[in-house]
Short mmCIF file of C-alpha atoms in Angstrom, two decimals:
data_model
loop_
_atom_site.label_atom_id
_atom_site.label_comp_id
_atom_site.label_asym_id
_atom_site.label_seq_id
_atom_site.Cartn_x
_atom_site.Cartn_y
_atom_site.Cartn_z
CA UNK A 1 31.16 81.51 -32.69
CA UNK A 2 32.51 81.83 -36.05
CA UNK A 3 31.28 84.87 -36.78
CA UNK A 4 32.50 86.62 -33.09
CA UNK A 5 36.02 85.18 -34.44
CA UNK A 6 35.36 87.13 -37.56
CA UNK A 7 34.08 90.73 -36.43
CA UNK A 8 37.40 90.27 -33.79
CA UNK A 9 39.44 89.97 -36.46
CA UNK A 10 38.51 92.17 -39.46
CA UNK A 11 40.75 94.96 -38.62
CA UNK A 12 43.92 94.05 -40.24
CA UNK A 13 42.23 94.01 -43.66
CA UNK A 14 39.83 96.85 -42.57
CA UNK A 15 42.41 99.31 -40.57
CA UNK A 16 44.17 100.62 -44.16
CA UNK A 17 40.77 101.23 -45.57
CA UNK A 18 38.92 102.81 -42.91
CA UNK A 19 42.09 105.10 -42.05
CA UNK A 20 41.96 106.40 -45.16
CA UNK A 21 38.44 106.74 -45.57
CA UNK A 22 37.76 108.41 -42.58
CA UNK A 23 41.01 109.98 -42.12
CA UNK A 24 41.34 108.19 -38.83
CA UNK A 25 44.43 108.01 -36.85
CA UNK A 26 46.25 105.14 -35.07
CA UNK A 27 44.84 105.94 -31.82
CA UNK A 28 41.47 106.07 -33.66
CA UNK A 29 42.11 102.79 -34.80
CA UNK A 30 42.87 101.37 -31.58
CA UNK A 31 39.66 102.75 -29.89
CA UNK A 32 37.66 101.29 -33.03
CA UNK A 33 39.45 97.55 -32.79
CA UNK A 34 39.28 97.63 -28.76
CA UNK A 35 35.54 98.52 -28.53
CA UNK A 36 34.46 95.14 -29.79
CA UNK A 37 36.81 93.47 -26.55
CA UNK A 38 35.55 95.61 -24.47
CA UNK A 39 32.29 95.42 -24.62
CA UNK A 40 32.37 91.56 -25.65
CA UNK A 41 34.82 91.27 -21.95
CA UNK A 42 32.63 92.87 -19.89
CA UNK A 43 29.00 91.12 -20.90
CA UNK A 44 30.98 87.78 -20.12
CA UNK A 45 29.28 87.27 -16.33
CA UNK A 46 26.19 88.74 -17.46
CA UNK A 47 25.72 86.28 -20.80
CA UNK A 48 26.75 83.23 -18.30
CA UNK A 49 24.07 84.18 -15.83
CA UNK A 50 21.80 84.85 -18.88
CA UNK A 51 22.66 81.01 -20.23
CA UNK A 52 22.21 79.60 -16.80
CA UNK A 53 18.80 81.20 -15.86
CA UNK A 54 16.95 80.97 -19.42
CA UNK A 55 19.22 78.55 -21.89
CA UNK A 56 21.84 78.75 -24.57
CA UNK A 57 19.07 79.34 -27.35
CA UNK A 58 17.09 81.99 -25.76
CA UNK A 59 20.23 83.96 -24.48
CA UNK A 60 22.31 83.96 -28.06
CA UNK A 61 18.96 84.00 -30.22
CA UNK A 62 18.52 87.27 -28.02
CA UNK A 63 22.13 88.93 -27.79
CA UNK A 64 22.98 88.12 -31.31
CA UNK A 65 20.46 90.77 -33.45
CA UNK A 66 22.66 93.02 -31.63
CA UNK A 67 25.67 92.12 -33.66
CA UNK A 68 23.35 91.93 -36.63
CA UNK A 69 21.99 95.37 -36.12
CA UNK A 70 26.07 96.67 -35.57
CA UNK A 71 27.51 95.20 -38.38
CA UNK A 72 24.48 97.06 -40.41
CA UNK A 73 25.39 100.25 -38.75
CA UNK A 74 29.05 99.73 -39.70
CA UNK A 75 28.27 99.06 -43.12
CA UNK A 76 26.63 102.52 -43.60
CA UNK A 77 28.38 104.34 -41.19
CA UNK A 78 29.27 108.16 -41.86
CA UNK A 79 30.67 109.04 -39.16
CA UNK A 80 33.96 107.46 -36.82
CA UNK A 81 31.10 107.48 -34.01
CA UNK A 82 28.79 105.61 -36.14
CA UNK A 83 31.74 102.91 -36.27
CA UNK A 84 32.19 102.46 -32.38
CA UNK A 85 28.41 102.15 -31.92
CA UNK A 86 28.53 99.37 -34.76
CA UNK A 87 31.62 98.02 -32.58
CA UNK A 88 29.95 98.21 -29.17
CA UNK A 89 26.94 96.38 -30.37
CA UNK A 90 28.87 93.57 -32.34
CA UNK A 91 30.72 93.27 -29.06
CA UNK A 92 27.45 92.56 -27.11
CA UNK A 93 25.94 90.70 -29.51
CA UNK A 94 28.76 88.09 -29.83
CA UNK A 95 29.39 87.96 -25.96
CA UNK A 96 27.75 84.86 -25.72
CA UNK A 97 29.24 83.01 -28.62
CA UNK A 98 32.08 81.13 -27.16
CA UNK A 99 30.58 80.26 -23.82
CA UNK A 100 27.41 79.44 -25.21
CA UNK A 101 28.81 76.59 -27.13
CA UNK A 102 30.82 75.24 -24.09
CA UNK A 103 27.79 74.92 -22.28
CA UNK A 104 25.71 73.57 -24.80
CA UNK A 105 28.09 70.73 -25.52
CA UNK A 106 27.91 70.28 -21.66
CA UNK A 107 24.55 69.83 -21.44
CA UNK A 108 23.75 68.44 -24.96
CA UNK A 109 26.24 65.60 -25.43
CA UNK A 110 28.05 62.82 -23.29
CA UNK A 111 30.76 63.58 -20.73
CA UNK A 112 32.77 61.73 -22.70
CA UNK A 113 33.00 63.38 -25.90
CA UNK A 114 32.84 66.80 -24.14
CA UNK A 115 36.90 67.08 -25.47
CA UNK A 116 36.44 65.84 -28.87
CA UNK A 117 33.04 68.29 -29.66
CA UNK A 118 34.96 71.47 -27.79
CA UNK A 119 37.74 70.88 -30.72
CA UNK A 120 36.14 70.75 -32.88
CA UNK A 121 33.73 73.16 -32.12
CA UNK A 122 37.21 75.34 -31.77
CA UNK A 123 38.44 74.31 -34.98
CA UNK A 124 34.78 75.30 -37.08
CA UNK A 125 35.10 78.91 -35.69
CA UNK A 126 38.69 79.18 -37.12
CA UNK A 127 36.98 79.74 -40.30
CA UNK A 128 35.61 82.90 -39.09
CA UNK A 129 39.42 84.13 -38.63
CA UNK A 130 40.62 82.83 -42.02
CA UNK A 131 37.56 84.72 -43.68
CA UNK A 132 39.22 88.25 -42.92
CA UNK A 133 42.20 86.90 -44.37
CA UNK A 134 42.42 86.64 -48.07
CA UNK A 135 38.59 86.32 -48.67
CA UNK A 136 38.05 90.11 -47.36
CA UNK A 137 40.70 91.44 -48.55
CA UNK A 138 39.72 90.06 -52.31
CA UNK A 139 36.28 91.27 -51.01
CA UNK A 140 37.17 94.83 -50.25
CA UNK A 141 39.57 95.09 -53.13
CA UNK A 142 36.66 94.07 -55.39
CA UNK A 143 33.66 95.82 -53.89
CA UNK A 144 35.11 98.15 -50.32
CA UNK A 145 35.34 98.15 -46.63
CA UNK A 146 31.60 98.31 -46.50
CA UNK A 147 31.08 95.41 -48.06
CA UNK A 148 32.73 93.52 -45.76
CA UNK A 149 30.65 94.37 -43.05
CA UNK A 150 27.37 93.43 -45.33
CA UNK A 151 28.35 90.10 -45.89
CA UNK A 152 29.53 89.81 -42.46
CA UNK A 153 25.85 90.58 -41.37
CA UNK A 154 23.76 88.69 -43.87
CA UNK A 155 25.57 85.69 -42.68
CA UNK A 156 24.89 86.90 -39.25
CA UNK A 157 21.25 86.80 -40.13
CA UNK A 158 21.60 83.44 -41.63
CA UNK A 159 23.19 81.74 -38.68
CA UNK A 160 20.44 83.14 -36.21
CA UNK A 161 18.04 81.84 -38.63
CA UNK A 162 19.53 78.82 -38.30
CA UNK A 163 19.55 78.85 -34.62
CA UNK A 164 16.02 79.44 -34.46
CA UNK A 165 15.02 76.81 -36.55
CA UNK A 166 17.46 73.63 -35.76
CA UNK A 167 18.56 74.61 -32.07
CA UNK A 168 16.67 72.47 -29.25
CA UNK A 169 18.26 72.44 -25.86
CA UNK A 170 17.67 69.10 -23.80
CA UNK A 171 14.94 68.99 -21.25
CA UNK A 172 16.60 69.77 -18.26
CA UNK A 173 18.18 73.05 -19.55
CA UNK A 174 14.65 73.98 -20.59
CA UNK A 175 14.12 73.13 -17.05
CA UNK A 176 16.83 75.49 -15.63
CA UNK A 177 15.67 78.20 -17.30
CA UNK A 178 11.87 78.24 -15.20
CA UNK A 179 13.19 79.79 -12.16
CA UNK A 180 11.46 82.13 -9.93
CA UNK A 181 11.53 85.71 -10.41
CA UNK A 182 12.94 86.73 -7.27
CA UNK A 183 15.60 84.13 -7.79
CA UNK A 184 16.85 85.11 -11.41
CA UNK A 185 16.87 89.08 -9.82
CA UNK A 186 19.45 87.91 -7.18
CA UNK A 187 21.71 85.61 -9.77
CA UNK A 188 23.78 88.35 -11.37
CA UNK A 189 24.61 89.83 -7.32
CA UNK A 190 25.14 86.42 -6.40
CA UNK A 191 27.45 85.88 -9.47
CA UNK A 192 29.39 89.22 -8.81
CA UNK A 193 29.82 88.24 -5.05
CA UNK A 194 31.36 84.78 -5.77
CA UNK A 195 33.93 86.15 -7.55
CA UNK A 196 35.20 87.98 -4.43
CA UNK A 197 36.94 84.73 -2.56
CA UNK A 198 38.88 84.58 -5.86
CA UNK A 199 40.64 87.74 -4.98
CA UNK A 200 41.75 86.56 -1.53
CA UNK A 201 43.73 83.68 -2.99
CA UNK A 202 47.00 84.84 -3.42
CA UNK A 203 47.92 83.43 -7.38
CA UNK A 204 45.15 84.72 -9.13
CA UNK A 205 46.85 88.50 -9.49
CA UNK A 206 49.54 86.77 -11.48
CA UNK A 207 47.02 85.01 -13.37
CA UNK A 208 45.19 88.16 -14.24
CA UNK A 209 48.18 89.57 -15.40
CA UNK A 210 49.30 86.77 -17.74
CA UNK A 211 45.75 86.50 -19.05
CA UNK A 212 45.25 89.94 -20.36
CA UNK A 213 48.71 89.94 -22.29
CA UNK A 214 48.90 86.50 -23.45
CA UNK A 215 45.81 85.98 -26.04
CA UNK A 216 46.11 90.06 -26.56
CA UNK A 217 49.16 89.89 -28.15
CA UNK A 218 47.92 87.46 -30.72
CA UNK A 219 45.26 88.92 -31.38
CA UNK A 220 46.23 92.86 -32.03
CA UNK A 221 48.74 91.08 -34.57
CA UNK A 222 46.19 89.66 -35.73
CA UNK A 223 43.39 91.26 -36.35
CA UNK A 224 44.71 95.04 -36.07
CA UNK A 225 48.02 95.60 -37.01
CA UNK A 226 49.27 92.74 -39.38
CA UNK A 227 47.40 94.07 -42.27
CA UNK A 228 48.55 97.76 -42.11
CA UNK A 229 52.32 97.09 -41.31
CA UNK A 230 52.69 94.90 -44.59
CA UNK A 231 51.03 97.59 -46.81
CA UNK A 232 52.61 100.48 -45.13
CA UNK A 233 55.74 99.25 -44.06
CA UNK A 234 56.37 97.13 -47.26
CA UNK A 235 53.70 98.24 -49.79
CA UNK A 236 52.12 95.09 -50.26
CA UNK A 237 48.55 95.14 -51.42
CA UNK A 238 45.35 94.06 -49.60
CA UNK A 239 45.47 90.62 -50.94
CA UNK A 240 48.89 89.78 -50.28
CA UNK A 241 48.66 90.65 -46.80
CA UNK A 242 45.27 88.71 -47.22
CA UNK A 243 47.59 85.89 -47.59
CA UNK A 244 49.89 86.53 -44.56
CA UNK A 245 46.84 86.72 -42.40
CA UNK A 246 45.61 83.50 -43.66
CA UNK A 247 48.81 81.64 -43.26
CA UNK A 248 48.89 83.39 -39.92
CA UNK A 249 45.50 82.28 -38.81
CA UNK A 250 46.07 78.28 -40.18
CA UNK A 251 49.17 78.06 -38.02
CA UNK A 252 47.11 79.47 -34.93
CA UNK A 253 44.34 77.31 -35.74
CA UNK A 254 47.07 74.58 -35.00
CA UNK A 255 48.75 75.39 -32.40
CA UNK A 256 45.93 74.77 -29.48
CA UNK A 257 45.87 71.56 -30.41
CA UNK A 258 49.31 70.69 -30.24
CA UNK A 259 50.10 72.40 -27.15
CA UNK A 260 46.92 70.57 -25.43
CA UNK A 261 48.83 67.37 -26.80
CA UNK A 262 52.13 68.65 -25.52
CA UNK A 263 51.45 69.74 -22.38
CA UNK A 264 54.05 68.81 -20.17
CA UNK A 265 51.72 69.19 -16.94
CA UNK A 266 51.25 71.04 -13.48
CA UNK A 267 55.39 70.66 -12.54
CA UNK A 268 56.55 72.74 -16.01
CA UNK A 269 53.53 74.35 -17.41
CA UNK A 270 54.33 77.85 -16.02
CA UNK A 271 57.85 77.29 -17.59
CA UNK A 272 56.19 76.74 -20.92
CA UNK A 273 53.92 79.58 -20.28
CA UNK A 274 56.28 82.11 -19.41
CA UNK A 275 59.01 80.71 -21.95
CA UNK A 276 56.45 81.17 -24.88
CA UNK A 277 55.46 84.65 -23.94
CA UNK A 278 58.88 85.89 -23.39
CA UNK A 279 60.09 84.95 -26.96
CA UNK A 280 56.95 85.92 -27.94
CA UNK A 281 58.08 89.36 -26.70
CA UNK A 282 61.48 89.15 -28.58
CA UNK A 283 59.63 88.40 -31.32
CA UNK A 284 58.08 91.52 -31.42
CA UNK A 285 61.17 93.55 -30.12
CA UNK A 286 62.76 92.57 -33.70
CA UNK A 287 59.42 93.37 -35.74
CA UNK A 288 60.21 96.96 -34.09
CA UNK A 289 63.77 97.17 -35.35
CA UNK A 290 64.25 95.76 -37.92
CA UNK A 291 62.50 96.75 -41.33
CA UNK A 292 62.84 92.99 -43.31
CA UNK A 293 59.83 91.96 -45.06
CA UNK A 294 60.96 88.58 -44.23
CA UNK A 295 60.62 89.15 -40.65
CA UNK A 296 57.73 90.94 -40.90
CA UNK A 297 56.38 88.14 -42.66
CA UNK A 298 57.80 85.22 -41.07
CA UNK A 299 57.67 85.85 -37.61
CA UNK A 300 53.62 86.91 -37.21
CA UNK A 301 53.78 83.43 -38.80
CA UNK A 302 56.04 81.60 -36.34
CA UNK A 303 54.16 83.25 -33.34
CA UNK A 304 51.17 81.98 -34.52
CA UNK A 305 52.10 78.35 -34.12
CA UNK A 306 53.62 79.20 -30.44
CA UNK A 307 50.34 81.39 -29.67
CA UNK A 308 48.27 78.20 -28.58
CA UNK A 309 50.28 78.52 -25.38
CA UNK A 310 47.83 80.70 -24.02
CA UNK A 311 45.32 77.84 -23.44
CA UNK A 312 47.78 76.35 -21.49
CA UNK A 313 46.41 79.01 -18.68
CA UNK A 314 43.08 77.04 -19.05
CA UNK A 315 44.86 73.97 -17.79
CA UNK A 316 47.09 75.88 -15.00
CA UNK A 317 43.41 77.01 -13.72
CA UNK A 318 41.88 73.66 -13.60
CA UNK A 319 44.82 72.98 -11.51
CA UNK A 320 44.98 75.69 -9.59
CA UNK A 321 41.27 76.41 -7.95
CA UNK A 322 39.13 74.06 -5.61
CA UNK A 323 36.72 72.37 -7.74
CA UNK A 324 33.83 74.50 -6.47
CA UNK A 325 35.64 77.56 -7.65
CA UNK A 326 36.71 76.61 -11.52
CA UNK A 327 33.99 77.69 -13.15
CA UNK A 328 34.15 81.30 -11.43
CA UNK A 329 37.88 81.12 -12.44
CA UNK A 330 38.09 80.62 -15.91
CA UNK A 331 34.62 83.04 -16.18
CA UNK A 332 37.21 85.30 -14.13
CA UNK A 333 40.23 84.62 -16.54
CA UNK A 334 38.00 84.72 -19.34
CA UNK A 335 37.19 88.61 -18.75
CA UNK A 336 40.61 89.29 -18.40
CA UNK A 337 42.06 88.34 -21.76
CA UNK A 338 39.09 89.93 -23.56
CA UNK A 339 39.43 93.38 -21.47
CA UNK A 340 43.20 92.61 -22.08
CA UNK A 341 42.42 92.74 -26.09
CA UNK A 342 40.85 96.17 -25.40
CA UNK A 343 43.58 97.07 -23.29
CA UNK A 344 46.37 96.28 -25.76
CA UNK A 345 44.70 97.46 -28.59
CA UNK A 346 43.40 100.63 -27.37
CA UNK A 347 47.21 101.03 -25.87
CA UNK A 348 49.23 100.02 -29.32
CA UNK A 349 46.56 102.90 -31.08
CA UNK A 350 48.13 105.50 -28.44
CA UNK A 351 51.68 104.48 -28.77
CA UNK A 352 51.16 104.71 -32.70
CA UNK A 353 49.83 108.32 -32.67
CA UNK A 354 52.76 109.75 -30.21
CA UNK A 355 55.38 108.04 -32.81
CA UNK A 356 53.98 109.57 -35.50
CA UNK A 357 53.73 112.69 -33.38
CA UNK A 358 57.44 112.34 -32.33
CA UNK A 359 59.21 111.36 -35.37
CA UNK A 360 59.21 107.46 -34.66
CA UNK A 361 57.57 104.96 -37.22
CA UNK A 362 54.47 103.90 -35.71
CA UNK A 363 54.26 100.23 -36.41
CA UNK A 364 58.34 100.60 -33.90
CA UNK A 365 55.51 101.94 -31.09
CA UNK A 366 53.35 99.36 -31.51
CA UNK A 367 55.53 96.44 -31.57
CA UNK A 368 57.53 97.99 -28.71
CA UNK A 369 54.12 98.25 -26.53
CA UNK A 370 52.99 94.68 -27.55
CA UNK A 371 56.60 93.43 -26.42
CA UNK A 372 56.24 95.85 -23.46
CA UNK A 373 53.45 94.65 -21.94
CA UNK A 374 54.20 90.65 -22.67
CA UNK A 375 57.06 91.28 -20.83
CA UNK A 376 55.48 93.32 -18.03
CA UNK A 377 52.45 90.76 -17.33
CA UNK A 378 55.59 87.52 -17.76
CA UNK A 379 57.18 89.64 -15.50
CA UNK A 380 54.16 89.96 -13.08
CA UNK A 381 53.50 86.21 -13.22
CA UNK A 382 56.86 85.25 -12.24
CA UNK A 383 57.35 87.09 -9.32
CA UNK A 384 53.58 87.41 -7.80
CA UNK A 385 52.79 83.83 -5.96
CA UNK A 386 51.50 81.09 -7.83
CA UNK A 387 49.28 77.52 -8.06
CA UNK A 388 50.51 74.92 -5.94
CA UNK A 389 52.05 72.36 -7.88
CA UNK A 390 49.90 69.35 -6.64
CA UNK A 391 51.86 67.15 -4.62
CA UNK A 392 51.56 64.07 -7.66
CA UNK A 393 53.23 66.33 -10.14
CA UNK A 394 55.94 67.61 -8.04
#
């Protein structure tokens, strides 16, 4: 899991240097970043079917030499094709990473501590984001872009090592994982189909919507455009923007946890929601504007300790389903904000080309789209229907 949070993340020290090396441009950039969503967004159904019908171990031990084999193809890669084939299969290979570990600590440990191991679980993969912050960026200074992607898959190849050897799954999900034949055909239809009723209920558009702009927008900060804005925009080196990132990532390592403690429950949640993402907007409206390396620097900052609001959507879900249908929900709202990644990212690359193409600074396009479409799927959230409050919280 640490490693998905890594490959999602290595653009903004990687961007400047493959640009240049390549020649690439922003819209190049954008496909490149996006890929990895993409293909990581749509494999979620398939990977939870995958865990359900043969077990966390066999499932990730067999996905994850696909991100081993892409981060190898990145490292050598000639060509920008080469690169989105590395990308696709990364994307693949990590699919199962984050669900994987939900359901192991399901099945593996006491209801009890189910909280306290997904936290911390949470908080170990943040070291996968602060890795492409400073450490790459000394890394790539040092050595070069392809580097980065080496060590990036030896460790790969350590942790499925790892996995092999220490990972044991409890009897029963050994158990799971002996179905019939005919049965384990029909799962993925089956798994497709109950996603349908979803559609009928009349909040989960608005969900949608929210879902694929809130984590986005953190994340194509993040791990696409932070890097190149502060060397372009500012001329800061590698390393110093190394630094940004990582002060970036600590504060969004942080902020989960303190909205999960501050959640102010089913009656205000959406207000919190849709209060963070609007001046989360705003936030980037004055990163387009205005050309202070303090705001530059301090706001990607600040947003990072308000971008934990996003798992407040986790919560509103819970809330907001039958029991029965939870799981198909956040599986459901899960796809969304990784297909909103590749969205957003792929989107921002397009916006950057036409400003260069039109006269306009780039990095003004790409803040204006990120601010755009937070504002657009707000928008879409407060006006389509919603959860029910239930009637305790009202």
């Amino acid at each position: 899991f640490a490693l998905s949070q890594a490959f999602r993340t290595v653009g903004a020290m990687m961007a400047t240097p493959l640009g240049t090396h390549f020649g690439l441009s922003p819209q190049q950039l954008g496909t490149w970043a996006g890929t990895f969503h993409f293909m990581l967004g749509i494999m979620q159904l398939a990977m939870g079917v995958s865990i359900d019908m043969f077990g966390v171990r066999r499932t990730v031990l067999t996905a994850f030499p696909l991100a081993i084999a892409g981060a190898a193809l990145c490292a050598v890669a000639s060509s920008f094709h080469m690169l989105l084939l590395g990308q696709a299969l990364i994307g693949v290979g990590c699919a199962p990473a984050f669900l994987a570990c939900t359901v192991f600590i399901a099945r593996h440990f006491d209801a009890s501590r189910f909280t306290a191991m997904s936290g911390l679980v949470m908080s170990l993969a943040g070291m996968g984001i602060l890795f492409t912050g400073t450490p790459l960026a000394l890394l790539i200074e040092a050595a070069s872009w392809r580097a980065g992607y080496t060590v990036l898959a030896a460790f790969a190849v350590l942790s499925w090592i790892v996995i092999f050897w220490r990972v044991r799954e409890p009897a029963r999900a050994v158990d799971l994982a002996l179905q019939p034949a005919p049965a384990e055909r029909q799962s993925l239809r089956k798994a497709v189909r109950e996603l349908l009723p979803l559609f009928a209920m009349p909040h989960t558009l608005g969900l949608l919507c929210f879902a694929c702009v809130s984590y986005a927008a953190f994340i194509t900060l993040r791990g696409l455009w932070l890097g190149p804005v502060l060397h372009e925009r500012h001329g800061l080196s590698l390393v110093a923007s190394g630094n940004v990132a990582l002060v970036m990532t600590v504060t969004g390592m942080i902020s989960p946890a303190l909205f999960g403690r501050l959640d102010p429950g089913p009656a205000r949640r959406t207000r919190w929601m849709m209060g963070c993402a609007s001046a989360g907007a705003l936030m980037f409206g004055a990163m387009a504007f205005t050309h202070s390396a303090a705001i530059d620097i301090g706001l990607p900052i600040v947003y990072g300790l308000i971008s934990g609001y996003s798992v407040l959507q986790y919560a509103y879900t819970k809330n907001g389903y039958p029991a029965a249908m939870t799981g198909r929900a956040m599986a459901l709202m899960n796809m969304a904000m990784f297909l909103g990644v590749s969205l957003m990212q792929w989107t921002t690359g397009v916006a950057a080309s036409w400003g260069v193409a039109h006269g306009i600074e780039p990095f003004r396009a790409v803040f204006l789209t990120v601010a755009g479409m937070l504002a657009a799927g707000t928008l879409a959230f407060a006006l389509l229907p919603r959860a029910p409050v239930p009637a305790r919280a009202s």
